[in-house]
Coordinates of C-alpha atoms in Angstrom, one line a residue:
X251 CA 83.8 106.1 52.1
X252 CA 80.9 108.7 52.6
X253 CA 78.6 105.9 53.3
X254 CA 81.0 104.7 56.1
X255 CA 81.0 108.0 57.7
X256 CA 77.3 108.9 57.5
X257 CA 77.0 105.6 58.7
X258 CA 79.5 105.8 61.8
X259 CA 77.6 109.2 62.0
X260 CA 74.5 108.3 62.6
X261 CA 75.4 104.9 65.0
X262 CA 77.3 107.5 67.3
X263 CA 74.3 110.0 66.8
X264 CA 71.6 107.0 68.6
X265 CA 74.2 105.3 70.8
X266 CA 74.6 108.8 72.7
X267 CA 71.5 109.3 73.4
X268 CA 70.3 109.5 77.0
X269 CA 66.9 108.6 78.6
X270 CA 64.8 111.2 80.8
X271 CA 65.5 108.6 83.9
X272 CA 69.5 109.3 83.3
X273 CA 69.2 112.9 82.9
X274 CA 66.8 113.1 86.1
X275 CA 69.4 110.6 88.0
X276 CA 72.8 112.7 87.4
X277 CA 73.3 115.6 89.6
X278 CA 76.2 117.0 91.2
X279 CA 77.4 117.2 94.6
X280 CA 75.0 120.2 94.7
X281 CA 72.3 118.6 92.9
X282 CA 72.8 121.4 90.0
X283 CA 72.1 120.0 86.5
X284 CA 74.1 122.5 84.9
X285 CA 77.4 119.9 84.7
X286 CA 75.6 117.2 83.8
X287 CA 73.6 118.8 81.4
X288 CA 76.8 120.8 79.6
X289 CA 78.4 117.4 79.6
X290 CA 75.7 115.4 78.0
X291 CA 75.4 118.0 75.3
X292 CA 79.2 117.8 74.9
X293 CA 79.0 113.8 74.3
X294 CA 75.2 114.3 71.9
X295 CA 78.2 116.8 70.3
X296 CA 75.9 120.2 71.0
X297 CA 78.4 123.3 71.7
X298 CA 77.1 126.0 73.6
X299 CA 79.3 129.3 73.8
X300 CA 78.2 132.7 75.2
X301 CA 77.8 135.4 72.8
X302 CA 79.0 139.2 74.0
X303 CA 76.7 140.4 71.6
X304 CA 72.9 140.5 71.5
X305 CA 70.6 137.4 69.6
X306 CA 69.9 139.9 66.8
X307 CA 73.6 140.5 66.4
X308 CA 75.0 136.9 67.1
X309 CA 72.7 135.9 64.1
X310 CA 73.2 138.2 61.3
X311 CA 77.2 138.0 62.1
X312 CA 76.9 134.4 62.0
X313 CA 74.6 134.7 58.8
X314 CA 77.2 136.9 57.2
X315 CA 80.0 134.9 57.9
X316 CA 77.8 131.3 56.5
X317 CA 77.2 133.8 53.1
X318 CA 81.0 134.4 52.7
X319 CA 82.0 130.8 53.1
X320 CA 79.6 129.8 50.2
X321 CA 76.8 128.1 51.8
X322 CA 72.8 128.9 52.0
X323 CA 71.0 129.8 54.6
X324 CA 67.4 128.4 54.2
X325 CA 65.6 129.9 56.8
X326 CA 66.1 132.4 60.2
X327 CA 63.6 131.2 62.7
X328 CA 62.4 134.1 65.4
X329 CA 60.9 132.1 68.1
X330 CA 60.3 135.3 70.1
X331 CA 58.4 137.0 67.1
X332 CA 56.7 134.0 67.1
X333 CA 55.6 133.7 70.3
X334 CA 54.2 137.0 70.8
X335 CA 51.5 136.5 67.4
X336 CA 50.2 133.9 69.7
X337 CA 50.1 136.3 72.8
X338 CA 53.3 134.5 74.3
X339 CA 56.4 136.2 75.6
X340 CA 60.1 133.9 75.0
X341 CA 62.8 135.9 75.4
X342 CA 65.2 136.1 72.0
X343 CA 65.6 133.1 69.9
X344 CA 66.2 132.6 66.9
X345 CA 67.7 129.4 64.9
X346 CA 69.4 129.9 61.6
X347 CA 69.4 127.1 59.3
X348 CA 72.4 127.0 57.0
X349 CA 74.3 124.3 54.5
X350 CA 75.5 123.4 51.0
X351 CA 73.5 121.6 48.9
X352 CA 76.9 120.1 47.5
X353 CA 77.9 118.3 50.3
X354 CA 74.6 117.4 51.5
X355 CA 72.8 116.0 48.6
X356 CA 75.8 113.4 48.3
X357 CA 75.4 112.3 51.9
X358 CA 71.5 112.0 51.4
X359 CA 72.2 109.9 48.2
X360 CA 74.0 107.8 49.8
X361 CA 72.2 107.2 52.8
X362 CA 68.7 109.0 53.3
X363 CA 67.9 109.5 56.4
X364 CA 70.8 111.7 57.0
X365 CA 68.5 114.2 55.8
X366 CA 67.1 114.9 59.5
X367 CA 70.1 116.4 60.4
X368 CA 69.9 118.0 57.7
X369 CA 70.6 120.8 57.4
X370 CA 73.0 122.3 60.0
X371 CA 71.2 124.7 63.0
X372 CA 72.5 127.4 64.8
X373 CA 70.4 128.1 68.3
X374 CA 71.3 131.9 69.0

């Protein structure tokens, strides 16, 4: 049954993928991207909300609530920090990687590649 979903998973995972040519092509009425963009990251399954608290915030409240369900975080990225040891400026972003080795390692037994979603991200 895993293998079936990880499976089913991963076809939906390539078959939504969209070219540069049909990003560039759809526009609205406008010619905005925002739409078309918010809706192909809704069908790749990416969910962007706003946060009415800072990056720094957003992060360690999402990190706290990860801890208290049980998982791991394996690493905080700060993209800003980053940035600026290579004399760059990026305004805050940070990525927080985060799963459970108990669901995950059964998925990746049963079908590898999995593993490059693997595991779950967090863009702040």
């Amino acid at each position: 049954m895993i293998k079936i979903v990880s499976i089913a998973v991963l076809a939906v995972a390539v078959s939504s993928c969209a070219s540069i040519d049909t990003l560039l092509n759809k526009t609205n009425s406008t010619g905005a991207m925002t739409d078309t963009i918010t809706s192909i990251n809704a069908e790749k399954g990416l969910v962007t909300l706003q946060s009415n608290h800072s990056v720094q915030d957003t992060a360690d409240k999402l990190v706290s609530v990860i801890e208290s369900k049980g998982m791991k975080v394996f690493a905080r990225v700060d993209h800003q920090k980053n940035a600026q040891s290579a004399d760059l400026s990026l305004r805050p972003t940070q990525v927080v990687m985060f799963g459970n080795p108990k669901a995950g390692t059964p998925l990746m037994n049963c079908e590898q590649t999995v593993a490059i979603d693997l595991p779950q991200k967090n863009l702040n």
